[in-house]
DNA sequence: GCGACAG
DNA sequence: ATCTTGTCGC
């Protein structure tokens, strides 16, 4: 698949100031509400799809690993993409590209965006929904990597982060029961009116015993998906593990492909 | 000036 | 992200 807005692609050579300006453009172009054709009830349930007479949507997970050179420094990114439909893997692709930018909190898409787009260009199926490891709207300028990629490709996307970049949970997120969702609202660190709903802390799994507990995921709209749909999609797609299946599979594939290259 | 900060 | 053993719980 190709970019529908190549002018908004993350350019690693931009100055920090220019990157932030581009992110505000991305946020302006982003749609943080449902605007897609597929039936969200059929995301991972083939039976629902059969009953509704529609084929399940193609959900694609994206993750990265990094390769080291002889000197022991990270010099390349490996982007892994796993496409699923009705709970089954239908295609896997990956791409290795040179690293062009360091990791800077808030500017992740300028480090990982190009590699991701390179991998997605080799994907033959058309994604109905893209899942990224990282934030979407939960971002200083409402333009996390899921939002940036979703806007550039104009495909519905969701951000799935393991820790909270910014924003404030409306209530305690300690030891939530499986299935629970707690709103994450904008605070003074986010460039939008305080209290704006940015996403949800989503508890996909939880231990039974009260001894130790699992932390929630932080789910936010990337593009063309509202916060409720994003949270429900992640709950729907997380069958047996904390991470939604497409992301978990992409995570494993990123490591597998890395090993096959000898680290 | 100080603190905070996805992967 | 990555470097890594043991350890707790089902």
PDB file of C-alpha atoms (C1' of nucleotides) in Angstrom:
ATOM      1  CA  UNK A   1       0.000   0.000   0.000  1.00  0.00           C
ATOM      2  CA  UNK A   2       1.103   3.556  -0.675  1.00  0.00           C
ATOM      3  CA  UNK A   3       0.915   6.870   1.132  1.00  0.00           C
ATOM      4  CA  UNK A   4      -2.038   9.031   0.185  1.00  0.00           C
ATOM      5  CA  UNK A   5      -0.402  12.078   1.783  1.00  0.00           C
ATOM      6  CA  UNK A   6       3.330  11.737   0.947  1.00  0.00           C
ATOM      7  CA  UNK A   7       3.720  15.418   1.748  1.00  0.00           C
ATOM      8  CA  UNK A   8       3.102  14.630   5.406  1.00  0.00           C
ATOM      9  CA  UNK A   9       5.564  11.740   5.706  1.00  0.00           C
ATOM     10  CA  UNK A  10       7.962  11.936   8.673  1.00  0.00           C
ATOM     11  CA  UNK A  11      11.205  13.445   7.368  1.00  0.00           C
ATOM     12  CA  UNK A  12      14.078  12.629   9.785  1.00  0.00           C
ATOM     13  CA  UNK A  13      16.183  15.483   8.415  1.00  0.00           C
ATOM     14  CA  UNK A  14      13.790  18.165   9.642  1.00  0.00           C
ATOM     15  CA  UNK A  15      14.778  20.341  12.581  1.00  0.00           C
ATOM     16  CA  UNK A  16      13.079  19.674  15.859  1.00  0.00           C
ATOM     17  CA  UNK A  17      11.005  22.804  15.387  1.00  0.00           C
ATOM     18  CA  UNK A  18       9.912  21.702  11.911  1.00  0.00           C
ATOM     19  CA  UNK A  19       9.000  18.258  13.228  1.00  0.00           C
ATOM     20  CA  UNK A  20       6.716  19.811  15.819  1.00  0.00           C
ATOM     21  CA  UNK A  21       5.123  22.051  13.199  1.00  0.00           C
ATOM     22  CA  UNK A  22       4.464  19.026  10.990  1.00  0.00           C
ATOM     23  CA  UNK A  23       2.887  17.239  13.950  1.00  0.00           C
ATOM     24  CA  UNK A  24       0.402  20.080  14.398  1.00  0.00           C
ATOM     25  CA  UNK A  25      -0.511  19.731  10.723  1.00  0.00           C
ATOM     26  CA  UNK A  26      -0.954  15.997  11.231  1.00  0.00           C
ATOM     27  CA  UNK A  27      -3.248  16.604  14.201  1.00  0.00           C
ATOM     28  CA  UNK A  28      -5.309  19.070  12.164  1.00  0.00           C
ATOM     29  CA  UNK A  29      -5.700  16.534   9.358  1.00  0.00           C
ATOM     30  CA  UNK A  30      -6.517  13.688  11.754  1.00  0.00           C
ATOM     31  CA  UNK A  31     -10.075  12.509  12.386  1.00  0.00           C
ATOM     32  CA  UNK A  32     -10.579  11.343  15.979  1.00  0.00           C
ATOM     33  CA  UNK A  33     -13.973   9.767  15.417  1.00  0.00           C
ATOM     34  CA  UNK A  34     -15.344   6.678  13.680  1.00  0.00           C
ATOM     35  CA  UNK A  35     -15.073   6.924   9.952  1.00  0.00           C
ATOM     36  CA  UNK A  36     -14.723   3.467   8.477  1.00  0.00           C
ATOM     37  CA  UNK A  37     -16.815   0.868   6.662  1.00  0.00           C
ATOM     38  CA  UNK A  38     -16.178  -2.392   8.500  1.00  0.00           C
ATOM     39  CA  UNK A  39     -18.341  -3.703  11.319  1.00  0.00           C
ATOM     40  CA  UNK A  40     -16.343  -3.400  14.581  1.00  0.00           C
ATOM     41  CA  UNK A  41     -18.268  -6.380  15.980  1.00  0.00           C
ATOM     42  CA  UNK A  42     -16.563  -8.665  13.448  1.00  0.00           C
ATOM     43  CA  UNK A  43     -12.967  -7.708  14.298  1.00  0.00           C
ATOM     44  CA  UNK A  44     -11.930 -11.047  15.700  1.00  0.00           C
ATOM     45  CA  UNK A  45     -15.075 -13.114  15.627  1.00  0.00           C
ATOM     46  CA  UNK A  46     -15.631 -15.095  12.410  1.00  0.00           C
ATOM     47  CA  UNK A  47     -19.051 -16.206  13.669  1.00  0.00           C
ATOM     48  CA  UNK A  48     -20.290 -12.645  13.956  1.00  0.00           C
ATOM     49  CA  UNK A  49     -18.940 -12.028  10.494  1.00  0.00           C
ATOM     50  CA  UNK A  50     -20.741 -15.081   9.121  1.00  0.00           C
ATOM     51  CA  UNK A  51     -24.026 -14.070  10.765  1.00  0.00           C
ATOM     52  CA  UNK A  52     -23.745 -10.546   9.446  1.00  0.00           C
ATOM     53  CA  UNK A  53     -22.864 -11.887   6.031  1.00  0.00           C
ATOM     54  CA  UNK A  54     -19.735  -9.793   5.812  1.00  0.00           C
ATOM     55  CA  UNK A  55     -16.127 -10.861   5.744  1.00  0.00           C
ATOM     56  CA  UNK A  56     -14.083  -9.857   8.797  1.00  0.00           C
ATOM     57  CA  UNK A  57     -11.917  -6.745   8.393  1.00  0.00           C
ATOM     58  CA  UNK A  58      -8.188  -7.035   7.793  1.00  0.00           C
ATOM     59  CA  UNK A  59      -6.426  -5.891  10.964  1.00  0.00           C
ATOM     60  CA  UNK A  60      -2.710  -5.196  10.736  1.00  0.00           C
ATOM     61  CA  UNK A  61      -0.243  -5.014  13.614  1.00  0.00           C
ATOM     62  CA  UNK A  62       3.071  -3.163  13.324  1.00  0.00           C
ATOM     63  CA  UNK A  63       6.166  -3.352  15.541  1.00  0.00           C
ATOM     64  CA  UNK A  64       9.895  -2.781  15.375  1.00  0.00           C
ATOM     65  CA  UNK A  65      13.194  -4.222  16.477  1.00  0.00           C
ATOM     66  CA  UNK A  66      16.634  -2.749  15.935  1.00  0.00           C
ATOM     67  CA  UNK A  67      19.779  -4.187  14.400  1.00  0.00           C
ATOM     68  CA  UNK A  68      23.309  -3.656  15.626  1.00  0.00           C
ATOM     69  CA  UNK A  69      26.452  -3.237  13.534  1.00  0.00           C
ATOM     70  CA  UNK A  70      29.943  -4.655  14.171  1.00  0.00           C
ATOM     71  CA  UNK A  71      30.728  -1.783  16.522  1.00  0.00           C
ATOM     72  CA  UNK A  72      27.699  -2.683  18.615  1.00  0.00           C
ATOM     73  CA  UNK A  73      25.638   0.348  17.738  1.00  0.00           C
ATOM     74  CA  UNK A  74      22.036   0.377  16.551  1.00  0.00           C
ATOM     75  CA  UNK A  75      22.191   1.323  12.894  1.00  0.00           C
ATOM     76  CA  UNK A  76      19.114  -0.203  11.285  1.00  0.00           C
ATOM     77  CA  UNK A  77      15.418  -0.565  12.062  1.00  0.00           C
ATOM     78  CA  UNK A  78      13.473  -3.717  11.274  1.00  0.00           C
ATOM     79  CA  UNK A  79       9.770  -3.070  10.781  1.00  0.00           C
ATOM     80  CA  UNK A  80       7.526  -6.092  11.127  1.00  0.00           C
ATOM     81  CA  UNK A  81       3.979  -6.164   9.803  1.00  0.00           C
ATOM     82  CA  UNK A  82       1.435  -8.913  10.460  1.00  0.00           C
ATOM     83  CA  UNK A  83      -1.945  -8.887   8.736  1.00  0.00           C
ATOM     84  CA  UNK A  84      -4.815 -10.847  10.296  1.00  0.00           C
ATOM     85  CA  UNK A  85      -8.425 -11.511   9.383  1.00  0.00           C
ATOM     86  CA  UNK A  86     -10.922 -13.315  11.555  1.00  0.00           C
ATOM     87  CA  UNK A  87      -8.126 -14.248  13.965  1.00  0.00           C
ATOM     88  CA  UNK A  88      -5.940 -15.813  11.272  1.00  0.00           C
ATOM     89  CA  UNK A  89      -2.604 -14.550   9.938  1.00  0.00           C
ATOM     90  CA  UNK A  90      -2.989 -13.871   6.229  1.00  0.00           C
ATOM     91  CA  UNK A  91       0.304 -12.135   5.457  1.00  0.00           C
ATOM     92  CA  UNK A  92       3.602 -11.104   7.043  1.00  0.00           C
ATOM     93  CA  UNK A  93       6.174  -8.703   5.640  1.00  0.00           C
ATOM     94  CA  UNK A  94       9.166  -6.869   7.032  1.00  0.00           C
ATOM     95  CA  UNK A  95      11.698  -4.297   5.904  1.00  0.00           C
ATOM     96  CA  UNK A  96      15.146  -3.283   7.121  1.00  0.00           C
ATOM     97  CA  UNK A  97      16.153   0.344   6.707  1.00  0.00           C
ATOM     98  CA  UNK A  98      19.001   2.491   8.040  1.00  0.00           C
ATOM     99  CA  UNK A  99      18.257   4.467  11.186  1.00  0.00           C
ATOM    100  CA  UNK A 100      18.129   8.171  10.499  1.00  0.00           C
ATOM    101  CA  UNK A 101      16.946   9.640  13.775  1.00  0.00           C
ATOM    102  CA  UNK A 102      17.514   9.125  17.513  1.00  0.00           C
ATOM    103  CA  UNK A 103      14.720   8.355  19.926  1.00  0.00           C
ATOM    104  CA  UNK A 104      13.229  11.538  21.304  1.00  0.00           C
ATOM    105  CA  UNK A 105      10.050  11.346  23.405  1.00  0.00           C
ATOM    106  CA  UNK A 106       7.306  12.997  21.386  1.00  0.00           C
ATOM    107  CA  UNK A 107       9.111  12.512  18.069  1.00  0.00           C
ATOM    108  CA  UNK A 108       8.969   8.731  17.773  1.00  0.00           C
ATOM    109  CA  UNK A 109       7.379   8.752  14.314  1.00  0.00           C
ATOM    110  CA  UNK A 110      10.436  10.491  12.869  1.00  0.00           C
ATOM    111  CA  UNK A 111      12.567   7.540  14.002  1.00  0.00           C
ATOM    112  CA  UNK A 112      10.215   4.683  13.131  1.00  0.00           C
ATOM    113  CA  UNK A 113       7.846   6.151  10.554  1.00  0.00           C
ATOM    114  CA  UNK A 114       9.937   5.736   7.398  1.00  0.00           C
ATOM    115  CA  UNK A 115      10.833   2.106   8.183  1.00  0.00           C
ATOM    116  CA  UNK A 116       7.175   1.341   8.837  1.00  0.00           C
ATOM    117  CA  UNK A 117       6.046   2.902   5.569  1.00  0.00           C
ATOM    118  CA  UNK A 118       8.755   0.956   3.735  1.00  0.00           C
ATOM    119  CA  UNK A 119       7.425  -2.314   5.134  1.00  0.00           C
ATOM    120  CA  UNK A 120       3.786  -1.448   4.456  1.00  0.00           C
ATOM    121  CA  UNK A 121       4.618  -0.681   0.828  1.00  0.00           C
ATOM    122  CA  UNK A 122       5.393  -4.359   0.349  1.00  0.00           C
ATOM    123  CA  UNK A 123       2.119  -5.520   1.914  1.00  0.00           C
ATOM    124  CA  UNK A 124      -0.279  -6.876  -0.713  1.00  0.00           C
ATOM    125  CA  UNK A 125      -3.521  -6.889   1.301  1.00  0.00           C
ATOM    126  CA  UNK A 126      -5.407  -3.670   2.009  1.00  0.00           C
ATOM    127  CA  UNK A 127      -5.629  -2.981   5.771  1.00  0.00           C
ATOM    128  CA  UNK A 128      -8.986  -1.982   7.242  1.00  0.00           C
ATOM    129  CA  UNK A 129      -7.357  -1.110  10.564  1.00  0.00           C
ATOM    130  CA  UNK A 130      -3.754  -0.512  11.618  1.00  0.00           C
ATOM    131  CA  UNK A 131      -2.535  -1.141  15.188  1.00  0.00           C
ATOM    132  CA  UNK A 132       0.704   0.468  16.364  1.00  0.00           C
ATOM    133  CA  UNK A 133       2.858   0.045  19.440  1.00  0.00           C
ATOM    134  CA  UNK A 134       2.893   3.617  20.696  1.00  0.00           C
ATOM    135  CA  UNK A 135       0.507   6.488  21.173  1.00  0.00           C
ATOM    136  CA  UNK A 136      -2.038   8.045  18.875  1.00  0.00           C
ATOM    137  CA  UNK A 137      -3.866  11.092  20.201  1.00  0.00           C
ATOM    138  CA  UNK A 138      -2.282  10.638  23.646  1.00  0.00           C
ATOM    139  CA  UNK A 139       0.593  12.893  22.632  1.00  0.00           C
ATOM    140  CA  UNK A 140       1.829  16.427  23.384  1.00  0.00           C
ATOM    141  CA  UNK A 141       0.614  17.662  19.996  1.00  0.00           C
ATOM    142  CA  UNK A 142      -2.044  14.972  19.455  1.00  0.00           C
ATOM    143  CA  UNK A 143       0.131  13.377  16.796  1.00  0.00           C
ATOM    144  CA  UNK A 144       1.668  10.150  18.070  1.00  0.00           C
ATOM    145  CA  UNK A 145       3.021   7.547  15.666  1.00  0.00           C
ATOM    146  CA  UNK A 146      -0.394   5.902  15.151  1.00  0.00           C
ATOM    147  CA  UNK A 147      -1.896   9.241  14.165  1.00  0.00           C
ATOM    148  CA  UNK A 148       0.991  10.156  11.899  1.00  0.00           C
ATOM    149  CA  UNK A 149       0.911   6.832  10.039  1.00  0.00           C
ATOM    150  CA  UNK A 150      -2.877   6.779   9.848  1.00  0.00           C
ATOM    151  CA  UNK A 151      -3.035  10.258   8.320  1.00  0.00           C
ATOM    152  CA  UNK A 152      -0.213   9.659   5.825  1.00  0.00           C
ATOM    153  CA  UNK A 153      -1.872   6.446   4.642  1.00  0.00           C
ATOM    154  CA  UNK A 154      -5.436   7.634   5.280  1.00  0.00           C
ATOM    155  CA  UNK A 155      -6.267   4.323   6.948  1.00  0.00           C
ATOM    156  CA  UNK A 156      -8.102   3.889  10.291  1.00  0.00           C
ATOM    157  CA  UNK A 157      -5.472   3.426  13.004  1.00  0.00           C
ATOM    158  CA  UNK A 158      -5.121   2.909  16.742  1.00  0.00           C
ATOM    159  CA  UNK A 159      -2.251   3.551  19.136  1.00  0.00           C
ATOM    160  CA  UNK A 160      -1.463   0.892  21.765  1.00  0.00           C
ATOM    161  CA  UNK A 161       1.119   2.064  24.318  1.00  0.00           C
ATOM    162  CA  UNK A 162       2.478   0.221  27.356  1.00  0.00           C
ATOM    163  CA  UNK A 163       3.121   3.397  29.293  1.00  0.00           C
ATOM    164  CA  UNK A 164       1.486   6.809  29.488  1.00  0.00           C
ATOM    165  CA  UNK A 165       3.198   9.638  27.578  1.00  0.00           C
ATOM    166  CA  UNK A 166       0.977  12.448  28.860  1.00  0.00           C
ATOM    167  CA  UNK A 167      -2.568  13.087  29.976  1.00  0.00           C
ATOM    168  CA  UNK A 168      -4.335  12.185  33.219  1.00  0.00           C
ATOM    169  CA  UNK A 169      -6.465   9.151  34.111  1.00  0.00           C
ATOM    170  CA  UNK A 170      -9.915  10.271  35.277  1.00  0.00           C
ATOM    171  CA  UNK A 171      -9.700   7.801  38.154  1.00  0.00           C
ATOM    172  CA  UNK A 172      -7.311   5.279  39.657  1.00  0.00           C
ATOM    173  CA  UNK A 173      -5.870   2.761  37.221  1.00  0.00           C
ATOM    174  CA  UNK A 174      -4.423   0.540  39.954  1.00  0.00           C
ATOM    175  CA  UNK A 175      -5.314  -3.112  39.688  1.00  0.00           C
ATOM    176  CA  UNK A 176      -8.281  -2.710  37.334  1.00  0.00           C
ATOM    177  CA  UNK A 177     -10.377  -5.805  36.537  1.00  0.00           C
ATOM    178  CA  UNK A 178     -10.133  -7.299  33.043  1.00  0.00           C
ATOM    179  CA  UNK A 179     -12.346  -5.413  30.620  1.00  0.00           C
ATOM    180  CA  UNK A 180     -12.142  -2.111  32.477  1.00  0.00           C
ATOM    181  CA  UNK A 181     -11.525   1.174  30.659  1.00  0.00           C
ATOM    182  CA  UNK A 182     -10.574   4.462  32.354  1.00  0.00           C
ATOM    183  CA  UNK A 183     -10.686   7.733  30.372  1.00  0.00           C
ATOM    184  CA  UNK A 184      -7.408   9.592  29.820  1.00  0.00           C
ATOM    185  CA  UNK A 185      -7.920  13.341  29.658  1.00  0.00           C
ATOM    186  CA  UNK A 186      -5.723  16.134  28.359  1.00  0.00           C
ATOM    187  CA  UNK A 187      -3.762  18.076  30.984  1.00  0.00           C
ATOM    188  CA  UNK A 188      -1.581  21.161  30.774  1.00  0.00           C
ATOM    189  CA  UNK A 189       1.128  19.220  28.961  1.00  0.00           C
ATOM    190  CA  UNK A 190      -1.120  18.579  25.975  1.00  0.00           C
ATOM    191  CA  UNK A 191      -1.784  21.216  23.340  1.00  0.00           C
ATOM    192  CA  UNK A 192      -5.558  21.055  23.600  1.00  0.00           C
ATOM    193  CA  UNK A 193      -8.275  22.122  26.040  1.00  0.00           C
ATOM    194  CA  UNK A 194      -7.809  20.512  29.448  1.00  0.00           C
ATOM    195  CA  UNK A 195     -10.227  17.652  29.982  1.00  0.00           C
ATOM    196  CA  UNK A 196     -10.412  16.642  26.308  1.00  0.00           C
ATOM    197  CA  UNK A 197     -10.840  12.859  26.045  1.00  0.00           C
ATOM    198  CA  UNK A 198      -7.597  11.566  24.504  1.00  0.00           C
ATOM    199  CA  UNK A 199      -8.055   7.838  24.933  1.00  0.00           C
ATOM    200  CA  UNK A 200      -8.454   5.083  27.533  1.00  0.00           C
ATOM    201  CA  UNK A 201      -6.396   3.018  29.926  1.00  0.00           C
ATOM    202  CA  UNK A 202      -7.558  -0.455  28.866  1.00  0.00           C
ATOM    203  CA  UNK A 203      -7.204  -3.529  31.066  1.00  0.00           C
ATOM    204  CA  UNK A 204      -7.198  -6.487  28.687  1.00  0.00           C
ATOM    205  CA  UNK A 205      -5.987  -9.045  31.238  1.00  0.00           C
ATOM    206  CA  UNK A 206      -5.701  -9.263  35.012  1.00  0.00           C
ATOM    207  CA  UNK A 207      -4.531 -11.779  37.601  1.00  0.00           C
ATOM    208  CA  UNK A 208      -7.092 -13.414  39.846  1.00  0.00           C
ATOM    209  CA  UNK A 209      -4.968 -13.340  42.985  1.00  0.00           C
ATOM    210  CA  UNK A 210      -4.612  -9.919  44.646  1.00  0.00           C
ATOM    211  CA  UNK A 211      -0.848 -10.361  45.108  1.00  0.00           C
ATOM    212  CA  UNK A 212       0.530  -8.914  41.923  1.00  0.00           C
ATOM    213  CA  UNK A 213      -1.228  -7.118  39.121  1.00  0.00           C
ATOM    214  CA  UNK A 214      -0.904  -6.295  35.419  1.00  0.00           C
ATOM    215  CA  UNK A 215      -0.672  -2.697  34.204  1.00  0.00           C
ATOM    216  CA  UNK A 216      -3.209  -1.459  31.656  1.00  0.00           C
ATOM    217  CA  UNK A 217      -2.517  -0.507  28.049  1.00  0.00           C
ATOM    218  CA  UNK A 218      -2.974   3.093  26.960  1.00  0.00           C
ATOM    219  CA  UNK A 219      -5.155   3.096  23.867  1.00  0.00           C
ATOM    220  CA  UNK A 220      -5.884   6.158  21.757  1.00  0.00           C
ATOM    221  CA  UNK A 221      -7.307   7.036  18.354  1.00  0.00           C
ATOM    222  CA  UNK A 222      -4.793   7.252  15.569  1.00  0.00           C
ATOM    223  CA  UNK A 223      -6.997   8.338  12.690  1.00  0.00           C
ATOM    224  CA  UNK A 224     -10.626   7.785  11.636  1.00  0.00           C
ATOM    225  CA  UNK A 225     -11.400   5.967  14.918  1.00  0.00           C
ATOM    226  CA  UNK A 226     -13.064   7.355  18.034  1.00  0.00           C
ATOM    227  CA  UNK A 227     -11.727   6.653  21.541  1.00  0.00           C
ATOM    228  CA  UNK A 228     -14.491   4.183  22.456  1.00  0.00           C
ATOM    229  CA  UNK A 229     -14.076   2.185  19.263  1.00  0.00           C
ATOM    230  CA  UNK A 230     -10.298   2.145  19.744  1.00  0.00           C
ATOM    231  CA  UNK A 231     -10.610   0.795  23.287  1.00  0.00           C
ATOM    232  CA  UNK A 232     -13.242  -1.780  22.330  1.00  0.00           C
ATOM    233  CA  UNK A 233     -11.208  -2.961  19.361  1.00  0.00           C
ATOM    234  CA  UNK A 234      -8.200  -3.616  21.595  1.00  0.00           C
ATOM    235  CA  UNK A 235     -10.346  -5.524  24.107  1.00  0.00           C
ATOM    236  CA  UNK A 236     -11.865  -7.515  21.257  1.00  0.00           C
ATOM    237  CA  UNK A 237      -8.490  -8.373  19.734  1.00  0.00           C
ATOM    238  CA  UNK A 238      -6.725  -9.321  22.980  1.00  0.00           C
ATOM    239  CA  UNK A 239      -7.763 -12.952  23.287  1.00  0.00           C
ATOM    240  CA  UNK A 240      -5.300 -14.653  25.605  1.00  0.00           C
ATOM    241  CA  UNK A 241      -2.580 -12.077  26.149  1.00  0.00           C
ATOM    242  CA  UNK A 242      -2.226  -8.496  27.317  1.00  0.00           C
ATOM    243  CA  UNK A 243      -1.462  -7.147  23.855  1.00  0.00           C
ATOM    244  CA  UNK A 244      -4.010  -7.284  21.037  1.00  0.00           C
ATOM    245  CA  UNK A 245      -3.112 -10.253  18.836  1.00  0.00           C
ATOM    246  CA  UNK A 246      -1.949  -8.378  15.704  1.00  0.00           C
ATOM    247  CA  UNK A 247       0.516  -6.319  17.763  1.00  0.00           C
ATOM    248  CA  UNK A 248       1.688  -9.323  19.761  1.00  0.00           C
ATOM    249  CA  UNK A 249       2.322 -11.249  16.544  1.00  0.00           C
ATOM    250  CA  UNK A 250       4.164  -8.320  14.979  1.00  0.00           C
ATOM    251  CA  UNK A 251       6.251  -8.067  18.144  1.00  0.00           C
ATOM    252  CA  UNK A 252       7.245 -11.716  17.897  1.00  0.00           C
ATOM    253  CA  UNK A 253       7.853 -11.471  14.159  1.00  0.00           C
ATOM    254  CA  UNK A 254      10.165  -8.489  14.651  1.00  0.00           C
ATOM    255  CA  UNK A 255      12.334 -10.622  16.949  1.00  0.00           C
ATOM    256  CA  UNK A 256      12.099 -13.690  14.722  1.00  0.00           C
ATOM    257  CA  UNK A 257      13.166 -11.818  11.584  1.00  0.00           C
ATOM    258  CA  UNK A 258      15.975 -10.211  13.557  1.00  0.00           C
ATOM    259  CA  UNK A 259      17.294 -13.606  14.676  1.00  0.00           C
ATOM    260  CA  UNK A 260      17.137 -14.899  11.108  1.00  0.00           C
ATOM    261  CA  UNK A 261      19.570 -12.138  10.209  1.00  0.00           C
ATOM    262  CA  UNK A 262      21.988 -13.031  13.001  1.00  0.00           C
ATOM    263  CA  UNK A 263      21.169 -10.059  15.200  1.00  0.00           C
TER     264      UNK A 263
ATOM    265  C1'  DG B   1      15.816  27.075  35.737  1.00  0.00           C
ATOM    266  C1'  DC B   2      13.574  22.303  36.799  1.00  0.00           C
ATOM    267  C1'  DG B   3      10.941  18.421  35.630  1.00  0.00           C
ATOM    268  C1'  DA B   4       8.800  14.940  32.343  1.00  0.00           C
ATOM    269  C1'  DC B   5       9.018  12.096  28.557  1.00  0.00           C
ATOM    270  C1'  DA B   6       5.688   6.318  23.702  1.00  0.00           C
ATOM    271  C1'  DG B   7       9.726   2.968  21.690  1.00  0.00           C
TER     272       DG B   7
ATOM    273  C1'  DA C   1      14.004  -0.422  22.052  1.00  0.00           C
ATOM    274  C1'  DT C   2      17.925  -3.388  24.348  1.00  0.00           C
ATOM    275  C1'  DC C   3      20.893  -5.901  28.010  1.00  0.00           C
ATOM    276  C1'  DT C   4      19.263 -10.713  30.925  1.00  0.00           C
ATOM    277  C1'  DT C   5      18.312 -14.933  35.805  1.00  0.00           C
ATOM    278  C1'  DG C   6      15.478 -16.082  38.540  1.00  0.00           C
ATOM    279  C1'  DT C   7      10.994 -16.344  40.267  1.00  0.00           C
ATOM    280  C1'  DC C   8       6.026 -16.241  41.236  1.00  0.00           C
ATOM    281  C1'  DG C   9       1.626 -18.231  40.016  1.00  0.00           C
ATOM    282  C1'  DC C  10      -1.766 -21.108  37.459  1.00  0.00           C
TER     283       DC C  10
END
